[in-house]
Coordinates of N, CA and C in Angstrom, one line a residue:
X1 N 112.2 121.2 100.4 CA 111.7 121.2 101.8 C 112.8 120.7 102.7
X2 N 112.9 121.4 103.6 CA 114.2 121.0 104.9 C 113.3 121.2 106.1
X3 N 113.6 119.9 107.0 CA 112.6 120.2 108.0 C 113.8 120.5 109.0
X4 N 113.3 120.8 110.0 CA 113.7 121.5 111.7 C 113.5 120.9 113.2
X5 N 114.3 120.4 113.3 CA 113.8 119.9 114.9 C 114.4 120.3 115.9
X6 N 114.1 120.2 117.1 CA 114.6 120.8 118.3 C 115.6 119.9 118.7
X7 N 115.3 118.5 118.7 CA 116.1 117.7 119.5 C 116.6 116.5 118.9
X8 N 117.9 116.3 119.4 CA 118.6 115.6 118.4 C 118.5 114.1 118.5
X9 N 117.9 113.3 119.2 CA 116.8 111.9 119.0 C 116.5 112.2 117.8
X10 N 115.7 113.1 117.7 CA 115.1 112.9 116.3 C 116.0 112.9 114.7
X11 N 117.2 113.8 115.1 CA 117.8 113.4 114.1 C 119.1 112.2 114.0
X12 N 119.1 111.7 115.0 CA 119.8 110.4 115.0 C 119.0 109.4 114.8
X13 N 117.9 109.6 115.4 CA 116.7 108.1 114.6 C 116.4 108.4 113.6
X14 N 116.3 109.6 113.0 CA 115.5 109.8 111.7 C 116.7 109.1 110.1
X15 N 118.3 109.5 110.9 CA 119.0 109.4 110.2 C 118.9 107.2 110.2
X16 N 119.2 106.3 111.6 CA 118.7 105.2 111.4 C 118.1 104.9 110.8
X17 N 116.9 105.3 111.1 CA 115.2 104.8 110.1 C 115.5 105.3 108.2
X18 N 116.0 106.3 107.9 CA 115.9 106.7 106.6 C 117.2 106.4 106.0
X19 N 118.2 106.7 106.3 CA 119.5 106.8 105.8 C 119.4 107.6 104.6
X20 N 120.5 107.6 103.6 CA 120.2 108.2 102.6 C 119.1 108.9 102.4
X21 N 117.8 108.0 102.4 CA 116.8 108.4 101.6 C 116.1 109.8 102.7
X22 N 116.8 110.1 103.7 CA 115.7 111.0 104.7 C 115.9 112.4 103.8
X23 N 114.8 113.1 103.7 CA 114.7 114.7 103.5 C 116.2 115.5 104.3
X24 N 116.4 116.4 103.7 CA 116.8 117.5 104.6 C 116.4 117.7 106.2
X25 N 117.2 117.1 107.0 CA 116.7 117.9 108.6 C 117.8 118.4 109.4
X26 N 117.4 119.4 109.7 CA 119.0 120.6 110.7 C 118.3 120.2 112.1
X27 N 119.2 119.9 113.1 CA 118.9 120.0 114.4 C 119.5 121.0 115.2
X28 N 118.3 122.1 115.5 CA 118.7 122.8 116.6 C 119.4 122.7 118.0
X29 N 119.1 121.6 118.3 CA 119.1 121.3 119.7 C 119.3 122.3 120.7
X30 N 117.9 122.6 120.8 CA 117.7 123.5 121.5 C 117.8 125.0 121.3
X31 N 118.1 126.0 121.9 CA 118.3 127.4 121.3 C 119.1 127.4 119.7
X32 N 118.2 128.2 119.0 CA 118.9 128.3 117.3 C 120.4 128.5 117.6
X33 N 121.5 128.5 118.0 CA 122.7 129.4 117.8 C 123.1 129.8 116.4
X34 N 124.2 130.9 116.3 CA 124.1 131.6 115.3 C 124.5 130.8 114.0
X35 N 125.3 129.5 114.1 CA 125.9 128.6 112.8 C 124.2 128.3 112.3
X36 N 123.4 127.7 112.9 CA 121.8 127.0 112.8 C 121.5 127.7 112.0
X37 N 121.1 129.5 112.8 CA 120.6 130.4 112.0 C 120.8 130.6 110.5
X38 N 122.3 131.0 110.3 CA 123.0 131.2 109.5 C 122.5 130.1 108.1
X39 N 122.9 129.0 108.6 CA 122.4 127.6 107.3 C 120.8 127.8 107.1
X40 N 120.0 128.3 108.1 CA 118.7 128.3 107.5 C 118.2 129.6 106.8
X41 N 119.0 130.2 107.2 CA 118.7 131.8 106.1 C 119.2 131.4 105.2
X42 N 120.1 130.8 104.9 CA 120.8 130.7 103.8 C 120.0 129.4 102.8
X43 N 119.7 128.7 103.5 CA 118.6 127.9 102.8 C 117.5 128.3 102.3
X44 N 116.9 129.1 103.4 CA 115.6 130.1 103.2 C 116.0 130.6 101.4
X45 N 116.9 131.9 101.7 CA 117.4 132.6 100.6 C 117.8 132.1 99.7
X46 N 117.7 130.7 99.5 CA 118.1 129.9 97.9 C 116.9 129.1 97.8
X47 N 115.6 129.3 98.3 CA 114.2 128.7 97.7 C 113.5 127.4 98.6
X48 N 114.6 127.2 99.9 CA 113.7 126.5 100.2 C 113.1 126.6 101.2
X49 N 111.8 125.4 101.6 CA 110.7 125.7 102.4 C 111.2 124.8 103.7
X50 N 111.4 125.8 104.9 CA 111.4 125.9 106.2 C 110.2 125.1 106.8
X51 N 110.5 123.6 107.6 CA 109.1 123.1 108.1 C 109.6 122.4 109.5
X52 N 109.1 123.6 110.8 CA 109.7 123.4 112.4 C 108.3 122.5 113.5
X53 N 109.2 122.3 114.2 CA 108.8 120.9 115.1 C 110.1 121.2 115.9
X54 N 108.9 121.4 117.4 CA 109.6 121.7 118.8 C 108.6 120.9 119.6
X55 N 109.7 121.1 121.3 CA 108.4 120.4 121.9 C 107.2 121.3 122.4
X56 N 106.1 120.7 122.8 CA 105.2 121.0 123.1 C 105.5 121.4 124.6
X57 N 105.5 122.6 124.7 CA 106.3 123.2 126.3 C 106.4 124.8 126.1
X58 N 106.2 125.6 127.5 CA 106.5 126.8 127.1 C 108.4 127.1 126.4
X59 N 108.7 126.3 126.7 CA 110.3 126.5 126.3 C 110.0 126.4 125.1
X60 N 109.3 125.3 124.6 CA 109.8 124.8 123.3 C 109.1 126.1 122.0
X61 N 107.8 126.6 122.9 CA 107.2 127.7 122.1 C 108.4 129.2 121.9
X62 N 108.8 129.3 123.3 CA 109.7 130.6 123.0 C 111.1 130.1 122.0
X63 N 111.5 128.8 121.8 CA 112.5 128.8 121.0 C 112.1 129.1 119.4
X64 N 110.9 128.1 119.6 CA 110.7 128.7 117.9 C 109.8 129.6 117.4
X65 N 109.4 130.7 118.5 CA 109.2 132.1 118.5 C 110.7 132.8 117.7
X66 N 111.9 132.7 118.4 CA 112.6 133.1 118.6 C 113.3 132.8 117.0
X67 N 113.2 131.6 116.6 CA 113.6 131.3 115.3 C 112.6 131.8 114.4
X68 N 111.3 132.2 114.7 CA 110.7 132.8 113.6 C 110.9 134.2 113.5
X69 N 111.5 134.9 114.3 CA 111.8 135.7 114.0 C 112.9 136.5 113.8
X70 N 113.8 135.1 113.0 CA 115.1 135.4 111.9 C 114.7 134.5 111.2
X71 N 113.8 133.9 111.0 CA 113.9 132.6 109.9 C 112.4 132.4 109.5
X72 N 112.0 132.8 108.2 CA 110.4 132.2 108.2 C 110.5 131.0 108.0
X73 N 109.4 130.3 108.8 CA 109.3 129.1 108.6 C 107.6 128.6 108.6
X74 N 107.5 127.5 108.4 CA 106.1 126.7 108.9 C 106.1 125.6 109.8
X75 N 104.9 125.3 110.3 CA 104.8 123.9 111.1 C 105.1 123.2 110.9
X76 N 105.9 122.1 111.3 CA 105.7 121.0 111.0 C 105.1 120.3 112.1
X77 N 103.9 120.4 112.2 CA 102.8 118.8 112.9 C 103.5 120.0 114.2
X78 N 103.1 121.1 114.4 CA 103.3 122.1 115.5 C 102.6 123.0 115.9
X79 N 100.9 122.6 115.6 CA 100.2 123.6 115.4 C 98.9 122.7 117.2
X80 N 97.8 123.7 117.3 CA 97.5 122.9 118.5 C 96.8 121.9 118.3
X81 N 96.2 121.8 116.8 CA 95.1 120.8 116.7 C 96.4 119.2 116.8
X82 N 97.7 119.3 116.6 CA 98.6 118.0 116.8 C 98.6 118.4 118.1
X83 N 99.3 119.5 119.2 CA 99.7 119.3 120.5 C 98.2 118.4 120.9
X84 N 96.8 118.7 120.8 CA 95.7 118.1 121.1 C 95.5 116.7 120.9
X85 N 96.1 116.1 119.9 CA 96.2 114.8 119.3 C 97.3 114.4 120.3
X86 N 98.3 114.7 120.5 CA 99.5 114.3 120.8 C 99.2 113.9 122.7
X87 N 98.4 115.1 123.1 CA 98.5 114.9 124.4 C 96.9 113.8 124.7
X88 N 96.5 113.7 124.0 CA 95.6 112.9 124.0 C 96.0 111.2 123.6
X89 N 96.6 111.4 123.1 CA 97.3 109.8 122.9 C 98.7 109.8 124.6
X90 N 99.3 110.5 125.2 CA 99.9 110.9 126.1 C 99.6 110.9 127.2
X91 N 98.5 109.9 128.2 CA 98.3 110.0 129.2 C 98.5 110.6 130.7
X92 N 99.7 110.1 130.4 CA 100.4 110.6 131.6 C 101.8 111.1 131.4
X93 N 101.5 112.0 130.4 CA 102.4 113.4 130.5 C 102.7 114.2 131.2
X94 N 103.7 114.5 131.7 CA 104.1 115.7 132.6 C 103.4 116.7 132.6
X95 N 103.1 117.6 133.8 CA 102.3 118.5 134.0 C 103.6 120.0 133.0
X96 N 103.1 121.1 132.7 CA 104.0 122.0 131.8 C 104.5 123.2 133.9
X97 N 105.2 123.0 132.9 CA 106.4 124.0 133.9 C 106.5 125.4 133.5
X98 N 106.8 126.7 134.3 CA 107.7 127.8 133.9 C 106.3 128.7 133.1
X99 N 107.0 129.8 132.8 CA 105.8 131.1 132.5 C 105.2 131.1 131.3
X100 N 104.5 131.0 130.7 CA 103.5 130.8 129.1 C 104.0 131.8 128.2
X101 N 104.4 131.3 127.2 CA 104.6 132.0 126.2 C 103.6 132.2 125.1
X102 N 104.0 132.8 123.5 CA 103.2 132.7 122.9 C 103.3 131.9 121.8
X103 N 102.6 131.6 120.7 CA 103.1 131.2 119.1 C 102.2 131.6 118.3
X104 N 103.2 132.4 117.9 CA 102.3 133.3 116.6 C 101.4 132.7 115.3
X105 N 102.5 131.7 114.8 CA 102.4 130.8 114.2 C 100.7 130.3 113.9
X106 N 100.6 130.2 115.1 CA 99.0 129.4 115.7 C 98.5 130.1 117.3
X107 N 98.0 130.9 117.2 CA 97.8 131.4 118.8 C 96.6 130.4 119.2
X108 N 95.7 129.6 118.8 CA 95.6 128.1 119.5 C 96.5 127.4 120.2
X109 N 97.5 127.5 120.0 CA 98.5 126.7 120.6 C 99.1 127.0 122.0
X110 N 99.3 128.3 122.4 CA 99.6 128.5 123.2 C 98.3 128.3 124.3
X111 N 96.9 128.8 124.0 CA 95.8 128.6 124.5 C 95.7 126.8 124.7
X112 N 96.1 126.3 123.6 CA 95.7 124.4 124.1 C 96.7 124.5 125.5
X113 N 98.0 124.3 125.4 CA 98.9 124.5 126.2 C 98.4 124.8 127.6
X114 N 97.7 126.2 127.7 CA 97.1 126.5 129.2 C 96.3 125.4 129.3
X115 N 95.4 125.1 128.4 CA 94.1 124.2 128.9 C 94.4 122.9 129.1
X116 N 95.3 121.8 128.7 CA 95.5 121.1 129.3 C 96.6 120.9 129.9
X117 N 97.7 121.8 130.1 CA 98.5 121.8 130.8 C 99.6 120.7 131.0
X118 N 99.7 120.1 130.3 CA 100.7 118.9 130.1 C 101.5 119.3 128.7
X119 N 102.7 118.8 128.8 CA 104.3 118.7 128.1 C 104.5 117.4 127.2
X120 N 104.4 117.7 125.9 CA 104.7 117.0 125.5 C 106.2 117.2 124.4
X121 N 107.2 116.1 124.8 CA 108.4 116.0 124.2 C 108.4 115.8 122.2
X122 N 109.1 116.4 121.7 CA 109.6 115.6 120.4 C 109.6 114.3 120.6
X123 N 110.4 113.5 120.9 CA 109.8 112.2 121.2 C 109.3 111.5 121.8
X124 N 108.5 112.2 122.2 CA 106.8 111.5 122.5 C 106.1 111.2 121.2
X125 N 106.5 112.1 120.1 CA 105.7 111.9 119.1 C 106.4 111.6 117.7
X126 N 107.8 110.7 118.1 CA 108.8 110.6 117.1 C 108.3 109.8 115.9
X127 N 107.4 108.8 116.0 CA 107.2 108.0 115.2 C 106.4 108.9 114.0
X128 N 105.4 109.5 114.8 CA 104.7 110.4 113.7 C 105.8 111.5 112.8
X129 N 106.7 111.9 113.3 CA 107.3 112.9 112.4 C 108.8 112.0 111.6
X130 N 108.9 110.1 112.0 CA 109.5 109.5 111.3 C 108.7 109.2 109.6
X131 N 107.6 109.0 110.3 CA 106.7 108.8 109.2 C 106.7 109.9 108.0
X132 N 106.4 110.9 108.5 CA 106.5 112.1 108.0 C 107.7 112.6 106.8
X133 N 108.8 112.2 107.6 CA 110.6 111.7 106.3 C 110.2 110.8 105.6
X134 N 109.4 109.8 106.1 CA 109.5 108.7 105.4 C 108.8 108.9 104.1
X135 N 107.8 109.5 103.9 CA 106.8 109.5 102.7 C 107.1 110.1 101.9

C-alpha cells in the first residue's frame, strides 16, 4: 500500500508524527508532474496498491482526475460520504471557487461539492489521514 497526497503538510507532518514507522507516501504537490507519475506507474507495475487524498475543491477533483488517468488508483478517505463528514465537522469553510469538475472515482462527489458548496483543504482533515499511517 503507498498512499498519495496532494499537499506537502501532509507529508512533512505525517513524516514528524510517524518517522520510520509511516507507510509509503509520495507527495504530489499539486499537479502530478512527470517524475510523480513515473514512480507511481512504476509502483503500480510492481504490485502495489495506489490509495489518493486531494483536497476537497474543484481543483483538487481535476488533479486527481488527471492522475487517474495515468495511474489507477483508489480513495483514500476521498469519496463524498468523507467530503460530507469533513465539511460537517468544518463550519466555516470557505465557500468553493472556479468551474465544477468531475470524479469518476465517486460521481457523488462532485454532486456533494455543488450541494454544499464549501472547500475543504487536506489539512483540514490531517489528523484523520495521520491516523490512517498510523494504524
Amino acid at each position: 500500500m503507498v498512499y498519495v497526497c496532494e499537499n506537502p503538510t501532509v507529508l512533512a507532518t505525517a513524516a514528524d508524527t510517524h518517522g520510520p514507522t509511516c507507510p509509503p507516501l509520495v507527495c504530489l504537490q499539486g499537479q502530478p508532474l512527470a517524475a510523480a507519475r513515473t514512480l507511481l506507474r512504476h509502483l503500480h507495475s510492481h504490485g502495489s496498491t495506489l490509495r489518493y487524498h486531494g483536497d476537497f475543491d474543484w481543483g483538487g477533483l481535476r488533479i486527481a482526475g488527471a492522475l487517474l488517468r495515468r495511474v489507477p488508483w483508489q480513495p483514500w478517505r476521498y469519496t463524498a460520504a468523507d467530503y460530507r463528514t469533513a465539511a460537517a465537522a468544518t463550519p466555516l469553510a470557505p465557500p468553493l471557487a472556479g468551474a465544477p469538475a468531475t470524479a469518476t472515482w465517486d460521481p457523488g462527489l462532485a454532486a456533494a461539492l455543488a450541494e454544499l458548496g464549501v472547500r475543504i483543504e487536506e489539512e483540514t482533515v490531517l489528523d484523520t489521514l495521520l491516523a490512517d499511517l498510523g494504524g
